[in-house]
Coordinates of C-alpha atoms and ligand atoms in Angstrom, one line a residue:
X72 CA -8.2 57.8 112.2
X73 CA -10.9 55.0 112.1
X74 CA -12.5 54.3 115.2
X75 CA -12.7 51.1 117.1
X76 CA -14.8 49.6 119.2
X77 CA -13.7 47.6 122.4
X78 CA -14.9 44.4 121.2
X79 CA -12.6 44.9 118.1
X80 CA -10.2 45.6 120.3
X81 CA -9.8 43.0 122.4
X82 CA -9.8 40.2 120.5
X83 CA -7.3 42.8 118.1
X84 CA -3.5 41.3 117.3
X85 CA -2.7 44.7 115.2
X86 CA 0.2 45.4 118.7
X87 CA 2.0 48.9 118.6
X88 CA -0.5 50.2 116.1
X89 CA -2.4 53.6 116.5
X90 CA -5.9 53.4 117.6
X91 CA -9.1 55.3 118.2
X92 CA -11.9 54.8 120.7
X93 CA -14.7 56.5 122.2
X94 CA -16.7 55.2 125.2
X95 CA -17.7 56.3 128.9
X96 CA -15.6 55.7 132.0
X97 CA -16.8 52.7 134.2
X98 CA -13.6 53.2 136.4
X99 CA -10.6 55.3 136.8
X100 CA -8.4 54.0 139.4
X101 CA -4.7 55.2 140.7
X102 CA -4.7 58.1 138.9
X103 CA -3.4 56.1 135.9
X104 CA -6.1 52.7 134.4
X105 CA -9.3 54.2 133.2
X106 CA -11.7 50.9 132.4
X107 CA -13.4 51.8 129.1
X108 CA -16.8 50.7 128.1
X109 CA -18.7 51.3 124.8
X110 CA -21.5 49.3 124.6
X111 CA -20.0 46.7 122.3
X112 CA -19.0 44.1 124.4
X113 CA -19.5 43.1 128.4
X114 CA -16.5 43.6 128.7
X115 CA -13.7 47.2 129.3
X116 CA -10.8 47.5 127.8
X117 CA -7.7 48.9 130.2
X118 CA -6.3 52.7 129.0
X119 CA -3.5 53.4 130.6
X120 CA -2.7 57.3 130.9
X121 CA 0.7 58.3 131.7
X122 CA -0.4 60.8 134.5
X123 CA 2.9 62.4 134.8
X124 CA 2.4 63.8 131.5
X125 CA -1.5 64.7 131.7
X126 CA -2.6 67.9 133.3
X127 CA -4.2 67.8 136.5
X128 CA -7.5 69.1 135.3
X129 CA -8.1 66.6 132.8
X130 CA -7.2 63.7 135.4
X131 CA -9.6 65.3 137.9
X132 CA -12.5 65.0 135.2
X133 CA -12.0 61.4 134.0
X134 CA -14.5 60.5 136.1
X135 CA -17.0 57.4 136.4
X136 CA -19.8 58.0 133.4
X137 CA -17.7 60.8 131.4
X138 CA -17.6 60.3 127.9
X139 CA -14.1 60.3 126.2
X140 CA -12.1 59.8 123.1
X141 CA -9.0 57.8 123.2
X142 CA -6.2 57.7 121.1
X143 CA -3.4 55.5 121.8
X144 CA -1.2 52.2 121.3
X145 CA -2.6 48.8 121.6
X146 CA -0.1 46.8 123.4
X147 CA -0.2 43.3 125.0
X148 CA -0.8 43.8 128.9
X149 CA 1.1 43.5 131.2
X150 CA -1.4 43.3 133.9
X151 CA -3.5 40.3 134.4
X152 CA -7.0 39.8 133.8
X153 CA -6.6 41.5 130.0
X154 CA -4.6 40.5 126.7
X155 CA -4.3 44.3 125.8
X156 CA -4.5 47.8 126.5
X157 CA -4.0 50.9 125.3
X158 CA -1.6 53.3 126.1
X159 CA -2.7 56.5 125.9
X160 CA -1.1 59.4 123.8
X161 CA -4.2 62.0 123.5
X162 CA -7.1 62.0 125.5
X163 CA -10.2 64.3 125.4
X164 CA -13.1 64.8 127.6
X165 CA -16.1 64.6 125.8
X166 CA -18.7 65.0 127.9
X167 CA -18.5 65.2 132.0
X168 CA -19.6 63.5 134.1
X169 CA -19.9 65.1 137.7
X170 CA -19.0 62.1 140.7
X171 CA -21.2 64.1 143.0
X172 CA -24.4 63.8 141.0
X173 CA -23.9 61.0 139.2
X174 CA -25.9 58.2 140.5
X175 CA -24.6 55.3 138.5
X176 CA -21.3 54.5 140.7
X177 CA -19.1 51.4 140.6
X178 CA -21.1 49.7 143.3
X179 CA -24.0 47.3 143.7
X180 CA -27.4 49.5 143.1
X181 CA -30.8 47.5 143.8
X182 CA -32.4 46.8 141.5
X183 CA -35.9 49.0 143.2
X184 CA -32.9 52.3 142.7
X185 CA -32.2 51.3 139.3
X186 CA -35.8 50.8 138.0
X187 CA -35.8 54.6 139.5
X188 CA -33.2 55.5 136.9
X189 CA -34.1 53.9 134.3
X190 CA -32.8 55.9 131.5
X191 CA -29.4 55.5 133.4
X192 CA -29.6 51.5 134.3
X193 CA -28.4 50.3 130.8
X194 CA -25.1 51.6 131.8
X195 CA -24.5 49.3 134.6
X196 CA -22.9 45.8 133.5
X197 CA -26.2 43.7 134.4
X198 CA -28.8 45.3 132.2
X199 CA -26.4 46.3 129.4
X200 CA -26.2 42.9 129.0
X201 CA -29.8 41.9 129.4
X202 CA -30.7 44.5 127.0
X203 CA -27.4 43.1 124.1
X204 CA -29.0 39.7 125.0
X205 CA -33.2 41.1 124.5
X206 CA -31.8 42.0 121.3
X207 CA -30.4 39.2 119.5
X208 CA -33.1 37.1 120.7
X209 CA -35.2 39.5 118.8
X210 CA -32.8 38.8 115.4
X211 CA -33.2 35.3 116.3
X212 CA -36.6 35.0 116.5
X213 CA -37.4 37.6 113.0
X214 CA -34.5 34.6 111.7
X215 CA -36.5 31.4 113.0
X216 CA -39.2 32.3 111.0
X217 CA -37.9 34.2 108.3
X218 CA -36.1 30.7 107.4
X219 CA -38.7 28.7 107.7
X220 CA -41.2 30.2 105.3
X221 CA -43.0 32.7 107.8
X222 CA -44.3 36.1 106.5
X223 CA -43.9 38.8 109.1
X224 CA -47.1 40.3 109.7
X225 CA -47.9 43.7 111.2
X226 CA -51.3 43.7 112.9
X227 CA -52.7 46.6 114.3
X228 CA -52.2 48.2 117.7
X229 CA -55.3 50.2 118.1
X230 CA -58.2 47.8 117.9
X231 CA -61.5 47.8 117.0
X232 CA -62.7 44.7 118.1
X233 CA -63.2 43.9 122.0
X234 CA -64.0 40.6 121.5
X235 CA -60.2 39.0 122.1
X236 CA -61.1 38.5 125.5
X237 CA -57.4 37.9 126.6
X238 CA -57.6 40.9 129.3
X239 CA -58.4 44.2 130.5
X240 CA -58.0 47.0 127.8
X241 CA -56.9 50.3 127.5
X242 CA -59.6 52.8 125.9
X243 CA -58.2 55.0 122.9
X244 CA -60.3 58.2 122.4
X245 CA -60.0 61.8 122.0
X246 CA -62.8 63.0 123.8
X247 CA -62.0 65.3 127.0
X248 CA -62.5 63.3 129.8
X249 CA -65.0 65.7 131.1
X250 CA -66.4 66.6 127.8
X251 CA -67.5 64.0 126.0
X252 CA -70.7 63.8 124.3
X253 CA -73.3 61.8 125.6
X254 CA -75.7 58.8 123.9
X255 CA -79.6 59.1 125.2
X256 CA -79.5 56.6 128.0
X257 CA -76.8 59.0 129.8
X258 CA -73.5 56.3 128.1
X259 CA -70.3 57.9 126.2
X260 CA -71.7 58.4 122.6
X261 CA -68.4 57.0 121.2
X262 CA -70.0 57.5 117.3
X263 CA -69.2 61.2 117.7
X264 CA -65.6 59.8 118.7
X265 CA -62.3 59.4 116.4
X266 CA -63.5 56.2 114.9
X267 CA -66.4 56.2 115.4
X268 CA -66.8 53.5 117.7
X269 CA -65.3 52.5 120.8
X270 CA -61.1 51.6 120.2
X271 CA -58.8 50.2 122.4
X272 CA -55.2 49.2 122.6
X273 CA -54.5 46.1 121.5
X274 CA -54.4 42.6 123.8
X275 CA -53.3 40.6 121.1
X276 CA -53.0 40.4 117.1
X277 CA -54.1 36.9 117.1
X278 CA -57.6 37.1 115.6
X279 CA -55.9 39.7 112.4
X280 CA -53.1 37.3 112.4
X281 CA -55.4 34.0 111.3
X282 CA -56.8 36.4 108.3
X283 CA -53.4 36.6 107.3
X284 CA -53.0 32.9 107.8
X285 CA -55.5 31.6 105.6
X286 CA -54.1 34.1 102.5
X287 CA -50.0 33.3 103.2
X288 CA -49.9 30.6 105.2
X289 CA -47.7 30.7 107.7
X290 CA -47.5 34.2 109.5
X291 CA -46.0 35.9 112.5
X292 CA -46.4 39.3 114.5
X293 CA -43.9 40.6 117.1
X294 CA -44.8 43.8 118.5
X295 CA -46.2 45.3 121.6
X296 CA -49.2 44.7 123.6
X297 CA -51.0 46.4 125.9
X298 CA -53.1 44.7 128.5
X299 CA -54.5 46.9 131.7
X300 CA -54.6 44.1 134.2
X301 CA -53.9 45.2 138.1
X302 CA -51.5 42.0 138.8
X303 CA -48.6 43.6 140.1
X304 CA -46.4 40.1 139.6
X305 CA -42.6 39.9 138.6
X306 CA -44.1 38.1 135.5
X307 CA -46.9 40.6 134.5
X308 CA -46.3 44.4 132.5
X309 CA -48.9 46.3 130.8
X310 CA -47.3 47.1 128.0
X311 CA -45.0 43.9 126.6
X312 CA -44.1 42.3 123.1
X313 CA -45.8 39.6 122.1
X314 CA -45.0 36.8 119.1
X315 CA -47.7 34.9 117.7
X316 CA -47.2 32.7 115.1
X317 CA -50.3 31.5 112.8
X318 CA -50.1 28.4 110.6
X319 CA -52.6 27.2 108.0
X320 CA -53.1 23.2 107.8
X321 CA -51.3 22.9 111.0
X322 CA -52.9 20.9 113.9
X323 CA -52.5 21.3 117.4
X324 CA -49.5 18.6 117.5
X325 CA -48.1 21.2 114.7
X326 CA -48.4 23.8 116.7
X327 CA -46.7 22.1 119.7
X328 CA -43.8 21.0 117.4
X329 CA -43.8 24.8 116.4
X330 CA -43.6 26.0 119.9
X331 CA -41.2 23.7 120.9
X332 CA -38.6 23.8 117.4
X333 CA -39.1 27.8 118.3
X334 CA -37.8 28.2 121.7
X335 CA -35.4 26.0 121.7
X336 CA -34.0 27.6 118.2
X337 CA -33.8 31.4 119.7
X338 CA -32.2 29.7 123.0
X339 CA -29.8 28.2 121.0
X340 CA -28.6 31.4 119.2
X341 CA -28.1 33.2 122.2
X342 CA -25.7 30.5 123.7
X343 CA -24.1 30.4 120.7
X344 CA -23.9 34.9 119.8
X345 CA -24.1 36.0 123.5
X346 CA -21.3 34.0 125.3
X347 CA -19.5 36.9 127.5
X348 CA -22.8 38.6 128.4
X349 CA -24.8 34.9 129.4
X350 CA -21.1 34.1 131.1
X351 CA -21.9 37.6 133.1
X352 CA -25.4 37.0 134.0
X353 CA -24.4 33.7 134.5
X354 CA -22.1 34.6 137.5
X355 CA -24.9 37.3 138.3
X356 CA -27.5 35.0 139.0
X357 CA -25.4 32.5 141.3
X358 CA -24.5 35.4 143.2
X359 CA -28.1 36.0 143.7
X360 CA -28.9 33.1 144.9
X361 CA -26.2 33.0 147.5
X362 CA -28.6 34.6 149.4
X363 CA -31.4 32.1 149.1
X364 CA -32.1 29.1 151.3
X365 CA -30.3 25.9 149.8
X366 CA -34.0 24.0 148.9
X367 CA -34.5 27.7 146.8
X368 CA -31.3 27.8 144.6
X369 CA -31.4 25.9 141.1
X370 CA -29.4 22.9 140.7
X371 CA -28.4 24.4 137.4
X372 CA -26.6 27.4 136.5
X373 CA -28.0 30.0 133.8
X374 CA -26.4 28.6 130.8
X375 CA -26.6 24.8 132.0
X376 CA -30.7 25.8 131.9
X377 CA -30.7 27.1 128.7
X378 CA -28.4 23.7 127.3
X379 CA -30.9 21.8 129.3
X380 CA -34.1 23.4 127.5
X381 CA -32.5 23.2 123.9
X382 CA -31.5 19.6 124.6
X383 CA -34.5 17.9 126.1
X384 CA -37.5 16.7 124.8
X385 CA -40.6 18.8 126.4
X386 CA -43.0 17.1 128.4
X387 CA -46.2 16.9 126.5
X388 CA -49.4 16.5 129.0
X389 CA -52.9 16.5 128.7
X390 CA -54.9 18.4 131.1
X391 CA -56.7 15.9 132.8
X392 CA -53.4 14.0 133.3
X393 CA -52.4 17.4 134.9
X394 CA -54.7 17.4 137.4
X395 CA -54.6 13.6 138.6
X396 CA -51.1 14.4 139.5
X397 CA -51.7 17.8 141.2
X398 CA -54.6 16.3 143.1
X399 CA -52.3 13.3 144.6
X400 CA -49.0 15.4 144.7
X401 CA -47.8 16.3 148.2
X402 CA -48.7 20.0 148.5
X403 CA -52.4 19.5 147.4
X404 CA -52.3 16.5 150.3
X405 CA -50.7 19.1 152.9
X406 CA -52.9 21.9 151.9
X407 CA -49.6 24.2 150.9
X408 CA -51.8 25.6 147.8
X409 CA -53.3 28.5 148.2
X410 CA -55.7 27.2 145.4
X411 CA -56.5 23.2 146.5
X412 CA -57.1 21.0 143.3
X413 CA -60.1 19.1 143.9
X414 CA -62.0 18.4 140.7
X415 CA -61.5 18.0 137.2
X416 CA -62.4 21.9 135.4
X417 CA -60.2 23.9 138.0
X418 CA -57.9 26.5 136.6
X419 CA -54.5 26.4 137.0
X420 CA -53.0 28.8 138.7
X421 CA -49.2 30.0 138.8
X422 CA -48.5 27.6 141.6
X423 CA -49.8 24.5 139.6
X424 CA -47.7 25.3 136.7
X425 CA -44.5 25.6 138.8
X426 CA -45.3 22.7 140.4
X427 CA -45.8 20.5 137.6
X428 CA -42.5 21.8 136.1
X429 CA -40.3 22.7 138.7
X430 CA -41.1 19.9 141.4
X431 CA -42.6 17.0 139.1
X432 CA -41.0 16.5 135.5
X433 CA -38.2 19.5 136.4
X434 CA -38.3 19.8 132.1
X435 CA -40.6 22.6 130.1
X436 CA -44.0 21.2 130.2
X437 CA -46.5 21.7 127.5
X438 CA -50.0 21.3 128.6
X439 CA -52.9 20.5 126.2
X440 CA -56.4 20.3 126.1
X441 CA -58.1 22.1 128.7
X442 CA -61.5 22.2 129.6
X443 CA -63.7 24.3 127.0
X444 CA -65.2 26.5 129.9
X445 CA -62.0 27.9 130.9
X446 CA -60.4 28.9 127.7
X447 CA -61.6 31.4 124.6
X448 CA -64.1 31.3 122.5
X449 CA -61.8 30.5 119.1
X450 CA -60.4 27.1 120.7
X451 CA -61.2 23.7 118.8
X452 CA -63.8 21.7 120.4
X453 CA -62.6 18.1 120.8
X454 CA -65.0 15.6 120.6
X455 CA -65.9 15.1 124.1
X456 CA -67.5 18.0 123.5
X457 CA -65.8 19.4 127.4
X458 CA -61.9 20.2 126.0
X459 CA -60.5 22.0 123.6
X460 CA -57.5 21.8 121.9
X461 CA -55.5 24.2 123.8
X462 CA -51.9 24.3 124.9
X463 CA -50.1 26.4 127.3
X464 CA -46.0 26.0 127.4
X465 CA -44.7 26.1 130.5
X466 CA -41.5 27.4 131.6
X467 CA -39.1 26.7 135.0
X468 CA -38.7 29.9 136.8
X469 CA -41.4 31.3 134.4
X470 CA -44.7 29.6 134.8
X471 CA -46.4 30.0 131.1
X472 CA -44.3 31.5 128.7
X473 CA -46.8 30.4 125.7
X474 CA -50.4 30.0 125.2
X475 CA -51.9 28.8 121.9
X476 CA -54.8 26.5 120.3
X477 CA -56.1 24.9 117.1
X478 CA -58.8 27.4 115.6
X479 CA -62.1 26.1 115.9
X480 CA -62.0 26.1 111.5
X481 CA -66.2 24.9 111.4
X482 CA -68.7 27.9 111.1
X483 CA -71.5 26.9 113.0
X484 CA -69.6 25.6 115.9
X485 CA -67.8 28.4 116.3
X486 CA -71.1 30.7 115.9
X487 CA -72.4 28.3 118.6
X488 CA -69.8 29.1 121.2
X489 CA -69.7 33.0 120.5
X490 CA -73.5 33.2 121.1
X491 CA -73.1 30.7 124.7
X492 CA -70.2 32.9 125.5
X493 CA -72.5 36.2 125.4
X494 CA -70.0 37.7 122.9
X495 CA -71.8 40.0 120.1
X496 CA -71.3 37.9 116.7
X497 CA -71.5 41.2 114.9
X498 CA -68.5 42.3 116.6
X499 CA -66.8 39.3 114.6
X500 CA -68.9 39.0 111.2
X501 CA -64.7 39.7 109.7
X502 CA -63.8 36.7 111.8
X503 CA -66.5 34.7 111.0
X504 CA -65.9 35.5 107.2
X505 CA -62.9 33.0 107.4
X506 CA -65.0 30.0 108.2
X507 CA -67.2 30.4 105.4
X508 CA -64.7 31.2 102.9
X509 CA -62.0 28.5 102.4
X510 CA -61.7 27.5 105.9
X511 CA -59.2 24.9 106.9
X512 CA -57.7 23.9 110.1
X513 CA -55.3 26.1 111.6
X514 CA -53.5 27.5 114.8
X515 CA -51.0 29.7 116.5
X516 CA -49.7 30.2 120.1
X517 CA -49.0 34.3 121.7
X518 CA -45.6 34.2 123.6
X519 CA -44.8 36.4 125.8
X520 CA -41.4 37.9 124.1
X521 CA -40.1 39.1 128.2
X522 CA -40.8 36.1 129.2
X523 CA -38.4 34.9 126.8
X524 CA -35.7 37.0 127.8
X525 CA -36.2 36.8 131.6
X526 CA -35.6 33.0 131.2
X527 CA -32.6 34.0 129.2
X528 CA -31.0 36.1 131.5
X529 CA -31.8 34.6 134.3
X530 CA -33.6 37.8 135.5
X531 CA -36.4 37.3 138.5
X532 CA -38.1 40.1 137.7
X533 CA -40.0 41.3 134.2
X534 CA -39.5 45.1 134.7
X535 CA -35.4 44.5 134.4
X536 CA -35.9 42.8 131.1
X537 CA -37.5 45.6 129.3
X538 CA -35.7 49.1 128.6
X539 CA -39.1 51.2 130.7
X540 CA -41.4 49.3 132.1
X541 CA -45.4 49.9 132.1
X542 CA -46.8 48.8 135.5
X543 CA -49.4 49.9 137.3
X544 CA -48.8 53.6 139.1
X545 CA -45.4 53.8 137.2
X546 CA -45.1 55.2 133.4
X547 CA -42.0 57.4 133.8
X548 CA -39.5 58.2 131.2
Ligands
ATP802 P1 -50.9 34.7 132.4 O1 -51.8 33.6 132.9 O2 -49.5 34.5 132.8 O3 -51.4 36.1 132.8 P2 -52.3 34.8 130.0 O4 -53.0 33.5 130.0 O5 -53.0 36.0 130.3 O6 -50.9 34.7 130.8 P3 -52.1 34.9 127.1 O7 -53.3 35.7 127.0 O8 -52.2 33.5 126.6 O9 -51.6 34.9 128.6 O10 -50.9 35.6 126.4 C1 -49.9 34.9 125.7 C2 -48.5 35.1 126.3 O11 -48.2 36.4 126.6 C3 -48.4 34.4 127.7 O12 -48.1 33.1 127.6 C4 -47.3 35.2 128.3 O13 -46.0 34.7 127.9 C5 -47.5 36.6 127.7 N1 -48.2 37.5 128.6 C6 -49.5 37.6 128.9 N2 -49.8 38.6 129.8 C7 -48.6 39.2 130.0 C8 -48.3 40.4 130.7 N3 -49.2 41.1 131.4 N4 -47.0 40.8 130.7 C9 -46.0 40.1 130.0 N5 -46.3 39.0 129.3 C10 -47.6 38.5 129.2
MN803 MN1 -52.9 37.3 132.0

């Protein structure tokens, strides 16, 4: 017999037919309704064993996490809350599940005691649904760009070059840790090492990414990251999946039109392909905030966000206007940052951003052109000669769920601002290469891809958006 899932299932008419399914036990309750999950759908579907007919030692083990096969009648229910059910003629214990030892029980777990069991949590309702949502987000976004005449790009994860500058790194080597051979003045002689030089993981693919650019066009990478930075925040992992676009003959306005047409695309295909899990996390998240203060909880609900973002215009804001409003807005008057704004060339910190989005347009704010000092080496100059054409997209809830720039495209300003930066030009003679060789203006933005789905699925923190998390002191599983 062919076998179903519960998604099939449920929204099934085929009444007083035969059918097959396999799936774990989420409940059994009066001896008799076993809830049924397979991983298809949020949702159970209701199997009704006729207990009088059932030995006892199979009852006993149809327990909370065992793994079963079902065969049985679908028939419209009689119980409320489902449109069918299966009644079941044959049912076999697959696997067992012990109720003693199994920690995953039909109660609310924290979310600290689910991190813990991580190769467990994804069979709770919550992050089985996070994780069906993280992954048609991930079809939507290979889709945005697949249809619109981007070339999926794979750039390398262990780096040569430590010139990206976008964070702490992790080293790649071979040596022993204790036994590594040594240069003259006493250093790591990393010439003897695998490569030959010194490697690390990468930050970003950015800088391979525009060589692809100026050959196809219009490129993207989505894969993993790895930055070693100590910030323990519920925004922050050291290992997470960026997407970084890179267009050819596309200006900084392009690239905000990019960013913008982007997000709100993906957001839109999850509303549209993930209605019973966002409906879930949905209910999830108001529950959560129950517990806030009143001034704390959002005025909107999870999916009345995501209409919001895919409906609204972003706000588009220049730096400097930025920081006229943060100077004059109430908490920089009242001293409530823990970073005062008092001059023009401050960087923004998390509490800025939020501010700007969350207290003074309440809409996702794109910021753009920042002061040159604060920002990489690669950003356009503008011709002030003290901004460049930066942009950093920021999100409600999120703070900055996209960074990105024009390229500086001309040679010898570039040259000029990796020599004033200190940065070793031989390090990027490759990079360099592009501006003497059919250069042409050209940018890109990195987005944070958990970012993406924490705004998604309402999720506070980034470790519940990702199947194992790589924090500082934690690399289980
Ligand atoms: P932040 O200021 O939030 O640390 P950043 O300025 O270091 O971010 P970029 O170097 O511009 O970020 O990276 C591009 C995008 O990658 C960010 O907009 C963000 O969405 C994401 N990102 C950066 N660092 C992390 C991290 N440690 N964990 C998860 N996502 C990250
Ligand atoms: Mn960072």
């Amino acid at each position: 017999m062919m076998i179903s899932s519960v998604s099939e299932l449920l929204v099934s008419d085929k009444f007083l037919q035969e059918v097959q399914v396999k799936g774990w036990v989420r409940t059994f309750r009066s001896n008799r309704f076993i809830a049924l999950n397979d991983g298809s759908t949020i949702k159970n579907i209701q199997c009704v064993v006729d207990f009088e007919n059932t030995d006892e030692n199979t009852l006993k083990r149809i327990a909370t996490g065992a793994a079963v096969n079902i065969k049985g009648t679908l028939i419209e229910s009689q119980g409320r809350g489902q449109t069918v059910e299966i009644q079941v003629s044959e049912l076999e214990i697959l696997g067992d599940s012990n109720p003693d030892e199994y920690p995953i029980q039909p109660k609310k777990h924290s979310m600290e005691f689910l991190r813990e069991n991580a190769h467990l949590r994804v069979r709770t309702n919550t992050f089985s649904a996070v994780m069906r949502v993280r992954s048609a987000l991930s079809f939507a976004v290979h889709k945005y760009f697949q249809e619109n005449g981007f070339n999926y790009v794979n750039t390398p994860i262990v780096t040569g070059s430590d010139a990206e500058g976008a964070g702490e790194m992790f080293r790649v080597t071979t040596f022993e840790p204790n036994d590594a051979p040594t240069t003259e003045d006493g250093g790591v002689d990393y010439s003897q090492d695998f490569f030959g030089k010194e490697t690390n993981l990468t930050v970003s693919g950015q800088l391979e990414a525009e060589t692809f650019a100026m050959a196809l066009g219009k490129v993207y990478t989505f894969g993993p990251t790895f930055r070693a930075e100590n910030s323990n925040t519920t925004r922050h992992l050291a290992e997470f999946w960026m997407i970084e676009p890179e267009v050819a003959f596309c200006d900084l306005d392009g690239n905000m039109d990019l960013s913008e047409d982007f997000i709100k695309s993906v957001l839109a295909y999850v509303l549209e392909h993930c209605k019973d899990d966002l409906a879930f996390l949905e209910q999830r998240l108001t529950q959560e905030e129950k517990s806030k203060p009143q001034a704390e909880r959002s005025e909107m609900t999870l999916i009345e966000k995501l209409h919001f973002v895919v409906d609204n215009n972003f706000k588009r804001v220049s730096y400097t206007e930025a920081i006229d409003i943060l100077r004059n807005s109430k908490p920089n008057k009242k001293k409530k940052f823990q970073f005062p704004i008092n001059e023009w060339g401050a960087d923004l910190q998390s509490e800025h951003e939020r501010y700007l989005v969350e207290k003074h347009f309440k809409c996702p704010v794109i910021l753009f052109d920042y002061p040159a000092n604060i920002k990489a080496f690669y950003m356009r100059l503008n011709d002030d000669g003290k901004t460049v054409r930066a942009m950093d997209v920021l999100f409600p809830g999120i703070g900055e769920i996209a960074g990105g720039s024009q390229r500086e495209e001309r040679y010898d300003v570039l040259l000029d601002k990796i020599k004033t930066m200190g940065i070793d030009e031989k390090e990027l003679w490759w990079y360099l290469d592009l501006r003497k060789f059919g250069t042409a203006v050209h940018s890109g933005f990195g987005l944070g891809f958990e970012r993406l789905v924490q705004f998604a699925t309402g999720m506070g923190n980034i470790r519940d958006v990702i199947p194992f998390p790589r924090t500082p002191q934690n690399a289980e599983f």
